[in-house]
Short mmCIF file of C-alpha atoms and ligand atoms in Angstrom, two decimals:
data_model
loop_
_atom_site.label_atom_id
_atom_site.label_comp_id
_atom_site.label_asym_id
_atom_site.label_seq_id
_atom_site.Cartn_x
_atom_site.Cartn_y
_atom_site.Cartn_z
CA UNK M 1 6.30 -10.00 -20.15
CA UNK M 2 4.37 -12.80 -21.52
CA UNK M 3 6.12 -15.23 -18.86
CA UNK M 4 4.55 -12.93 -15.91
CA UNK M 5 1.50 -14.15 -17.31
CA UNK M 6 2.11 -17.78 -17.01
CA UNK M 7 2.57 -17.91 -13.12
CA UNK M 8 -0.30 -19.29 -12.25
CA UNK M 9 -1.95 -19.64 -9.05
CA UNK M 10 -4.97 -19.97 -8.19
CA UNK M 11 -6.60 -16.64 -7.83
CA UNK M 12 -10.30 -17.79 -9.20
CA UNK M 13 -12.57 -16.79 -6.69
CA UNK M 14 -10.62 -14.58 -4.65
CA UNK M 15 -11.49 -11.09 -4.44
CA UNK M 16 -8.95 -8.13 -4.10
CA UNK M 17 -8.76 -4.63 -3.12
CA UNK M 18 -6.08 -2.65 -4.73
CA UNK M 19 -5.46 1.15 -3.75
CA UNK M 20 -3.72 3.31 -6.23
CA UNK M 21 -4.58 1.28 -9.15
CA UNK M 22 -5.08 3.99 -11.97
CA UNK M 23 -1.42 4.10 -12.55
CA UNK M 24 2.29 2.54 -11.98
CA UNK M 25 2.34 -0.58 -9.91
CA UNK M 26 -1.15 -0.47 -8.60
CA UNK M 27 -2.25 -0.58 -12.68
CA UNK M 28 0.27 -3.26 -13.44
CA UNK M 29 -0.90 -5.32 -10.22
CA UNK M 30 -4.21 -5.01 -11.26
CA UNK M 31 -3.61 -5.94 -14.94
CA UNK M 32 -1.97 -9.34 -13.37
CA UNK M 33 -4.39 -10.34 -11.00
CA UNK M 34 -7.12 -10.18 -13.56
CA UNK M 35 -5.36 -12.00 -15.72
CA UNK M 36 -5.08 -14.52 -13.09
CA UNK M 37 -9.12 -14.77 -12.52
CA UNK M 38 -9.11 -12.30 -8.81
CA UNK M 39 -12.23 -10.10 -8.80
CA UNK M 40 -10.51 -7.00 -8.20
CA UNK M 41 -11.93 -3.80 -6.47
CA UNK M 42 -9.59 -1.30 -7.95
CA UNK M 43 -9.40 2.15 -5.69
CA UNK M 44 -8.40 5.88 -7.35
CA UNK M 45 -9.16 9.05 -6.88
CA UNK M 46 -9.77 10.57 -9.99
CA UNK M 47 -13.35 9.42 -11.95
CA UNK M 48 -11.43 10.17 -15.38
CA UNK M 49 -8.43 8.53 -14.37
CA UNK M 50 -10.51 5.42 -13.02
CA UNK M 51 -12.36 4.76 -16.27
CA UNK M 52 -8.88 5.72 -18.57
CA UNK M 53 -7.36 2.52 -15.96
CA UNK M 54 -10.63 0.29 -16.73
CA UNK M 55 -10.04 0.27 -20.25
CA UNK M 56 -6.67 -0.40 -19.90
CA UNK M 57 -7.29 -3.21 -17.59
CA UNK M 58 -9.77 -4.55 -20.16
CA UNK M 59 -8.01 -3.97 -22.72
CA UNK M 60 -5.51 -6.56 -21.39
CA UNK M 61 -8.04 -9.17 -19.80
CA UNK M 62 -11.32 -8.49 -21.95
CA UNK M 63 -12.76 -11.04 -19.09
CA UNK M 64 -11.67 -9.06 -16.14
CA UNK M 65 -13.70 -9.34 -12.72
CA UNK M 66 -12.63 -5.27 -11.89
CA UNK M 67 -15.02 -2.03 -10.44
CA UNK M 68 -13.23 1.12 -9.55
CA UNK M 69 -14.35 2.82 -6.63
CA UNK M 70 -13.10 6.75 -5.78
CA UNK M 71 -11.58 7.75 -2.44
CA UNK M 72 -9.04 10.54 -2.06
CA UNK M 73 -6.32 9.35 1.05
CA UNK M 74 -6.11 12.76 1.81
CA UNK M 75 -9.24 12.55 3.86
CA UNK M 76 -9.69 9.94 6.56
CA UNK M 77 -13.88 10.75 5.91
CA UNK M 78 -13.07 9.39 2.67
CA UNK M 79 -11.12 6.35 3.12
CA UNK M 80 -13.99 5.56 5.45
CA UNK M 81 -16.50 5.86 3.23
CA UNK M 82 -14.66 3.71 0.78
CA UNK M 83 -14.65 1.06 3.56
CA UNK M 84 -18.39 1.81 3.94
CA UNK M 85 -18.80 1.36 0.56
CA UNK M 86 -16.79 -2.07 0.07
CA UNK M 87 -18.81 -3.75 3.23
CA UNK M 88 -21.89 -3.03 1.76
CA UNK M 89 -20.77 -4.89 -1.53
CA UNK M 90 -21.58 -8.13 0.72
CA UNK M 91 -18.66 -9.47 -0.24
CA UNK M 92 -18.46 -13.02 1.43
CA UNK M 93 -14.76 -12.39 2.40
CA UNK M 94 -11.35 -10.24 1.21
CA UNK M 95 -8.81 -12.15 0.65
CA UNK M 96 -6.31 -9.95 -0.60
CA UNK M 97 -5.79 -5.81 0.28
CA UNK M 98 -3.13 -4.14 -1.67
CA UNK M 99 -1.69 -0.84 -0.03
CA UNK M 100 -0.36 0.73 -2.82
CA UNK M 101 -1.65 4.18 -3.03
CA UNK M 102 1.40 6.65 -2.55
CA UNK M 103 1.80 9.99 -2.67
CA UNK M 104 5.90 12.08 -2.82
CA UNK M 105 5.20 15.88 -2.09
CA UNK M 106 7.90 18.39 -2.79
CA UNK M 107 6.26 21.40 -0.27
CA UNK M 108 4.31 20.46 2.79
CA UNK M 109 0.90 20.41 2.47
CA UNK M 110 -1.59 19.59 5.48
CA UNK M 111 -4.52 17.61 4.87
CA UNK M 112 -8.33 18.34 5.82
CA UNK M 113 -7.80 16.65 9.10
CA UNK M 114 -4.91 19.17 9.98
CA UNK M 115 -2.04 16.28 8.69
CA UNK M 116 0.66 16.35 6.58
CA UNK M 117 -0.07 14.66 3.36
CA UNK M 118 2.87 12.49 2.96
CA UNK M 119 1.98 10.33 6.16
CA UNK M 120 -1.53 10.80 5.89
CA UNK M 121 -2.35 9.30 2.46
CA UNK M 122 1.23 7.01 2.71
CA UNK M 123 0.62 5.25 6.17
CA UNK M 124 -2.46 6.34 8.05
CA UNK M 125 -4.95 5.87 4.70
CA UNK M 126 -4.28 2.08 5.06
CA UNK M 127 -3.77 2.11 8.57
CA UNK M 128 -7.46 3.96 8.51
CA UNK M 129 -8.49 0.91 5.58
CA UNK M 130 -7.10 -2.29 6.87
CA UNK M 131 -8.53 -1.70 10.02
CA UNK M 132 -11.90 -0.88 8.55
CA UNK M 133 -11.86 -3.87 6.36
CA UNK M 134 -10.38 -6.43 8.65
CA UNK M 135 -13.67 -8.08 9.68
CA UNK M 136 -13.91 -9.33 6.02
CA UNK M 137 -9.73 -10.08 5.60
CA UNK M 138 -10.22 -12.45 8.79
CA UNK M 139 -13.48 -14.33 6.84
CA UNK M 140 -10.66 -15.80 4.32
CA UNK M 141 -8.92 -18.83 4.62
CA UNK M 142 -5.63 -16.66 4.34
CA UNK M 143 -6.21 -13.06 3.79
CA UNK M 144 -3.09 -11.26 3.04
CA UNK M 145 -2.62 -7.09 3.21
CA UNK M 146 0.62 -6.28 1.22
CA UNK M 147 1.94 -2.30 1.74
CA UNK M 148 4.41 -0.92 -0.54
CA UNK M 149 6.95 0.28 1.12
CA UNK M 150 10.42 1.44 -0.16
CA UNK M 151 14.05 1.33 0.30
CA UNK M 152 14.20 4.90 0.98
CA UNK M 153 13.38 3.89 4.32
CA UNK M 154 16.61 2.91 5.16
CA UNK M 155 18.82 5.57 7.48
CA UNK M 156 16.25 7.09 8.35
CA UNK M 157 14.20 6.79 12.05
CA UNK M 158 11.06 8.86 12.68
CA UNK M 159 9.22 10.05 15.95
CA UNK M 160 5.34 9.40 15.85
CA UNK M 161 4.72 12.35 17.96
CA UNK M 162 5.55 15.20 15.59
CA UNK M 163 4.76 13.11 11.67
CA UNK M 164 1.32 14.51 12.04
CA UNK M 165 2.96 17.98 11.25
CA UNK M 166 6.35 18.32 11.56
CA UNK M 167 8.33 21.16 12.36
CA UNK M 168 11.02 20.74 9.85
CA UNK M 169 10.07 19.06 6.18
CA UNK M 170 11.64 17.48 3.39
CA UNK M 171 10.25 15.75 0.62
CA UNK M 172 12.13 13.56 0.68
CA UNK M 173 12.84 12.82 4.56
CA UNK M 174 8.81 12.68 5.08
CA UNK M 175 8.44 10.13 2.14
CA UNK M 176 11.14 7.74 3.26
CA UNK M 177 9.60 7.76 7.00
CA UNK M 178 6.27 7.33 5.56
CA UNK M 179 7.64 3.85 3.97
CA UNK M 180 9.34 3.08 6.97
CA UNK M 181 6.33 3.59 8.76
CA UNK M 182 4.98 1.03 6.25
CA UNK M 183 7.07 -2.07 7.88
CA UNK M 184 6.64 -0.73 11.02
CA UNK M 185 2.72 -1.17 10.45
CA UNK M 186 3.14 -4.70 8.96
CA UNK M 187 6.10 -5.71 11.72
CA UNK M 188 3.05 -4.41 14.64
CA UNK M 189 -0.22 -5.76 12.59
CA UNK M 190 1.70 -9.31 12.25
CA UNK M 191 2.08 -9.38 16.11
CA UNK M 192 -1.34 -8.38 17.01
CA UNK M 193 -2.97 -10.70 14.38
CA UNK M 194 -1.11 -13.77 15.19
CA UNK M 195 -3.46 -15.71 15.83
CA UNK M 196 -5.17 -15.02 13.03
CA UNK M 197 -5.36 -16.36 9.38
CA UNK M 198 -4.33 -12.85 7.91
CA UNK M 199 -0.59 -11.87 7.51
CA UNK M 200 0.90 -8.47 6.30
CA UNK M 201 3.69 -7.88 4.06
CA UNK M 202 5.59 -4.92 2.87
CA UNK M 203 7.15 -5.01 0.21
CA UNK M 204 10.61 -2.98 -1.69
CA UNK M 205 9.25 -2.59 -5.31
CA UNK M 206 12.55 -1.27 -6.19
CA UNK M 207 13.15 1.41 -8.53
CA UNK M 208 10.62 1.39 -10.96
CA UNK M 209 9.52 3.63 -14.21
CA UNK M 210 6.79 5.37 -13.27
CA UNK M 211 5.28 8.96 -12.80
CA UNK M 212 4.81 9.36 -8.65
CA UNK M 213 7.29 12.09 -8.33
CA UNK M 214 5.69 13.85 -11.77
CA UNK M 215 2.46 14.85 -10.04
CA UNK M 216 1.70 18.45 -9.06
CA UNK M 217 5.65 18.69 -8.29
CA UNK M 218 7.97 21.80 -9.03
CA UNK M 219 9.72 21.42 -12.35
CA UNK M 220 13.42 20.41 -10.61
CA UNK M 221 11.65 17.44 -8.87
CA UNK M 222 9.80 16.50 -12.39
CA UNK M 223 13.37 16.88 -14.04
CA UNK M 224 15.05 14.40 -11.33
CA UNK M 225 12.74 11.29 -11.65
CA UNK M 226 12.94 11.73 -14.94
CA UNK M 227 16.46 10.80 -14.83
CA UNK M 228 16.36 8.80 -12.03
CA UNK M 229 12.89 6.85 -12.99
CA UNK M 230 14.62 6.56 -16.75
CA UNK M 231 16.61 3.64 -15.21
CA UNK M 232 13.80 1.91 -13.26
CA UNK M 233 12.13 -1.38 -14.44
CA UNK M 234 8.59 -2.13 -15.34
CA UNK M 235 5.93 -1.79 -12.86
CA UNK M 236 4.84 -5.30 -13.93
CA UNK M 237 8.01 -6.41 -12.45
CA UNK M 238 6.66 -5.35 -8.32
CA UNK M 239 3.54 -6.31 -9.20
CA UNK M 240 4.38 -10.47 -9.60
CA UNK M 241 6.55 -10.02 -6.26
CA UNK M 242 2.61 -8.53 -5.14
CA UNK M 243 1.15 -11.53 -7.00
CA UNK M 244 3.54 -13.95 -5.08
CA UNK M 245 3.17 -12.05 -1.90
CA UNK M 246 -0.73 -12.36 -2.25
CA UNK M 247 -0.81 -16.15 -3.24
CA UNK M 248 2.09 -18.31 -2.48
CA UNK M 249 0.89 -20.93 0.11
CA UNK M 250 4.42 -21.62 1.71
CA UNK M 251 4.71 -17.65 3.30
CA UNK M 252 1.43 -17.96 4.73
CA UNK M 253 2.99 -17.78 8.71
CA UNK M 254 6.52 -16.60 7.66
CA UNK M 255 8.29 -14.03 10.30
CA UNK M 256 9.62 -12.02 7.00
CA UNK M 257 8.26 -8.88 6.80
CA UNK M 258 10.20 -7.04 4.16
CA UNK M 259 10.10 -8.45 0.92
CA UNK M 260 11.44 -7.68 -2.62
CA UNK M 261 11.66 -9.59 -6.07
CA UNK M 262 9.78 -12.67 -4.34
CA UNK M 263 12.33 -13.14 -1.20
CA UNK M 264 12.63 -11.77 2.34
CA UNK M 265 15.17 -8.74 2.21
CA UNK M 266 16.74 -7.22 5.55
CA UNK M 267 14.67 -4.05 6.63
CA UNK M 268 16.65 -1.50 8.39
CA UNK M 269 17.39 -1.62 12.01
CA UNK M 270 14.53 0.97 12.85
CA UNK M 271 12.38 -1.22 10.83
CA UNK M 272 12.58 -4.01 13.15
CA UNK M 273 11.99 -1.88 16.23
CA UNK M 274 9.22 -3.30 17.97
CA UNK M 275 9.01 -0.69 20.12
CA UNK M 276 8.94 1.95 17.80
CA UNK M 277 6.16 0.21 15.83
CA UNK M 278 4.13 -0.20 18.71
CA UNK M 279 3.98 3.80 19.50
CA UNK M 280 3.78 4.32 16.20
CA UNK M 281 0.43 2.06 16.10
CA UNK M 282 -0.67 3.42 19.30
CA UNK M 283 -0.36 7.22 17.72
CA UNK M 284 -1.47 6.37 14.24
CA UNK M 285 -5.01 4.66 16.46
CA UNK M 286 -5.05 8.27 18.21
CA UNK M 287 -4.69 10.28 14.80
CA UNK M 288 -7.24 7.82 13.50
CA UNK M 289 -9.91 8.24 15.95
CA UNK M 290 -9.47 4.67 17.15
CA UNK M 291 -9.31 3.04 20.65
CA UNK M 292 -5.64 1.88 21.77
CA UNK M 293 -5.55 -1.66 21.21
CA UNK M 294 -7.31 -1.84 17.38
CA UNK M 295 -6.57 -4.34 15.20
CA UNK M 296 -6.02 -6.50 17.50
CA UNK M 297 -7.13 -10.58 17.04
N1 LIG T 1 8.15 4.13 -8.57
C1 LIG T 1 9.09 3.72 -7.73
O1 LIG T 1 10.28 3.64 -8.06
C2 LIG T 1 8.70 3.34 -6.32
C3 LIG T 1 9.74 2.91 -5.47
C4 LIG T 1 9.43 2.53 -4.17
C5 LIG T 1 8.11 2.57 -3.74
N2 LIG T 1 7.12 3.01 -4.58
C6 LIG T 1 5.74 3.01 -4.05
O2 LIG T 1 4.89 2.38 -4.98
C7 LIG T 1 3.54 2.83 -4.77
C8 LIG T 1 2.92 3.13 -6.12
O3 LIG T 1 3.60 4.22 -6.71
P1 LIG T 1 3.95 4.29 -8.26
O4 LIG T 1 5.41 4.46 -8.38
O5 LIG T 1 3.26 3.25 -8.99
O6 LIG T 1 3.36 5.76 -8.60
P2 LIG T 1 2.04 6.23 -9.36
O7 LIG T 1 2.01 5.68 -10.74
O8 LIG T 1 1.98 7.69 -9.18
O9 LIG T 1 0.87 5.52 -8.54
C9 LIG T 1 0.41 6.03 -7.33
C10 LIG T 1 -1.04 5.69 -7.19
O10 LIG T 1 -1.53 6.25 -5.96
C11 LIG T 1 -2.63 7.10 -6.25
N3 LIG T 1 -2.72 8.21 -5.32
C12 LIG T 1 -1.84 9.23 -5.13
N4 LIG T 1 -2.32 10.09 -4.24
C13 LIG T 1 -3.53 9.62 -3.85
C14 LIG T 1 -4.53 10.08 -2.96
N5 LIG T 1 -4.40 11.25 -2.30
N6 LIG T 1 -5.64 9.34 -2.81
C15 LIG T 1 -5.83 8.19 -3.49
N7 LIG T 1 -4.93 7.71 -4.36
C16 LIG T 1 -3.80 8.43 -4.54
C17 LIG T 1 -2.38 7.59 -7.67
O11 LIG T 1 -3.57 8.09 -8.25
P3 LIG T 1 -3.52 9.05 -9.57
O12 LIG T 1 -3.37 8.12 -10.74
O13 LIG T 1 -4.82 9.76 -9.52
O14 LIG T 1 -2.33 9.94 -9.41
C18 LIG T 1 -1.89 6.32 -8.31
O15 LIG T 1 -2.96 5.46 -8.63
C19 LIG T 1 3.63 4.03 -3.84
O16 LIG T 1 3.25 3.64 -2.54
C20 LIG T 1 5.11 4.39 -3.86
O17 LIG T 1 5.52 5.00 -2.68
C21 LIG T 1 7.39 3.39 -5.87
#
């Protein structure tokens, strides 16, 4: 692990939001950018579980630049108040947004705003948060958004009219169109921000050890990722591909959107469906409470 550590580039005096950072590959992420000098605004829901994740982070990198800040994806009024809350830090730029928050629900559950919770907090929490913090990603000399996606994306295609609450639900199904709704987002924000100095990535963190499917889930799910998880690597191991994704001056422009273990990896077909992510955009700005053509540079 030590040699994760030793990649070095320069991250002093770059600031980073990271979503989901109390646990898994948000935690690891934010463990390795502080250990590479980022000031990091770390993002949970949970008060307890945010200070148990400071100390951790600490722990690690006893000179670590990190605040945690609460928002619960399951409500847009929230994510927007985190935005709020992030602008009025007077930050002079972001240079780095991490979409890693993610959610895997068993049963379908519908949010406060009347949406299921898979696609809410997966895709339209950082649709709602990039958007909102865009004015300060485009005040960096490169400002990157990385999403973490999945390869459970593949196989799968999804209609944007009916994710908001779909007739028919899966676990499973709504979780792997919720990641391919991921590239889809970074495919359609790459095209209507290139002009700009802020690219989007999304990245495949492979399988990795960690407790998302754990959470609030019948015992039978619990029992499976336990298995499955068992043979997964270390969430440090997605969070350099993050670190590379969020630094590495020769990607800055590149027409990759998929990425995994630091190199472009074919998406599915769907994936690369421009049309698809462009009514997928054009829904997610209607679910969102946003005018058509957000986002837009
Ligand atoms: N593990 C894998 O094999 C794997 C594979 C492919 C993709 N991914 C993706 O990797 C990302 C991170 O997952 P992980 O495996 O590291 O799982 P994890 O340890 O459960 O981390 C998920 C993070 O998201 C947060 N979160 C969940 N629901 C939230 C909500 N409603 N509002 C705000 N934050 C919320 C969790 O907070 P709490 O700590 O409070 O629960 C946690 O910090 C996810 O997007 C997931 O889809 C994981």
């Amino acid at each position: 692990m030590e040699s994760m550590f030793n990649y070095r580039p320069a991250l002093a005096g770059k600031i980073a939001v990271i979503t989901g950072a109390t646990s898994g590959i948000g935690l690891a992420t934010a463990v390795l950018l502080a250990h590479h000098g980022a000031r990091i605004i770390a993002v949970g829901r949970d008060a307890n579980r945010c200070r148990n994740a400071e100390e951790d982070i600490r722990a690690s990198c006893p000179e670590a630049r990190i605040s945690f800040l609460l928002a619960d994806f399951a409500s847009q009024k929230q994510v927007r108040r985190l935005a709020a809350e992030i602008r009025s830090l007077d930050l002079p730029c972001l240079d780095i947004l991490v979409n890693n928050a993610g959610v895997y629900s068993q049963k379908k559950v519908l949010t406060e705003d009347g949406i299921e919770k898979t696609f809410a907090v997966n895709h339209l929490a950082p649709f709602i948060l990039t958007h909102e913090l865009l004015p300060l990603l485009v005040r960096s000399s490169n400002g990157r958004v990385i999403t973490v996606s999945s390869d459970s994306h593949y196989h799968l295609t999804l209609n944007p009219r009916v994710l908001d609450n779909p007739a028919f639900y899966l676990g499973i199904l709504a979780y792997g169109q919720s990641k391919l709704a991921n590239i889809l987002f970074t495919a359609e924000f790459n095209r209507r921000n290139s002009k700009s100095f802020v690219h989007a990535y999304a990245v495949d963190p492979g399988l990795v050890k960690t407790d998302i499917a754990l959470k609030d889930q019948p015992l039978i799910s619990r029992l499976i990722w336990k298995i499955r998880s068992s043979a997964g690597v270390d969430p440090l191991v997605p969070a350099r591909t993050i670190l590379y994704l969020a630094t590495d001056p020769s990607i800055q422009h590149s027409p990759e959107n998929y990425w995994h273990d630091q190199c472009p990896k074919k998406a599915s077909h769907q994936a690369n469906d421009p049309a698809l992510s462009r009514e997928l955009w054009d829904t997610s700005s209607r679910l969102c409470g946003f005018p058509g053509r957000e986002q837009e540079s």
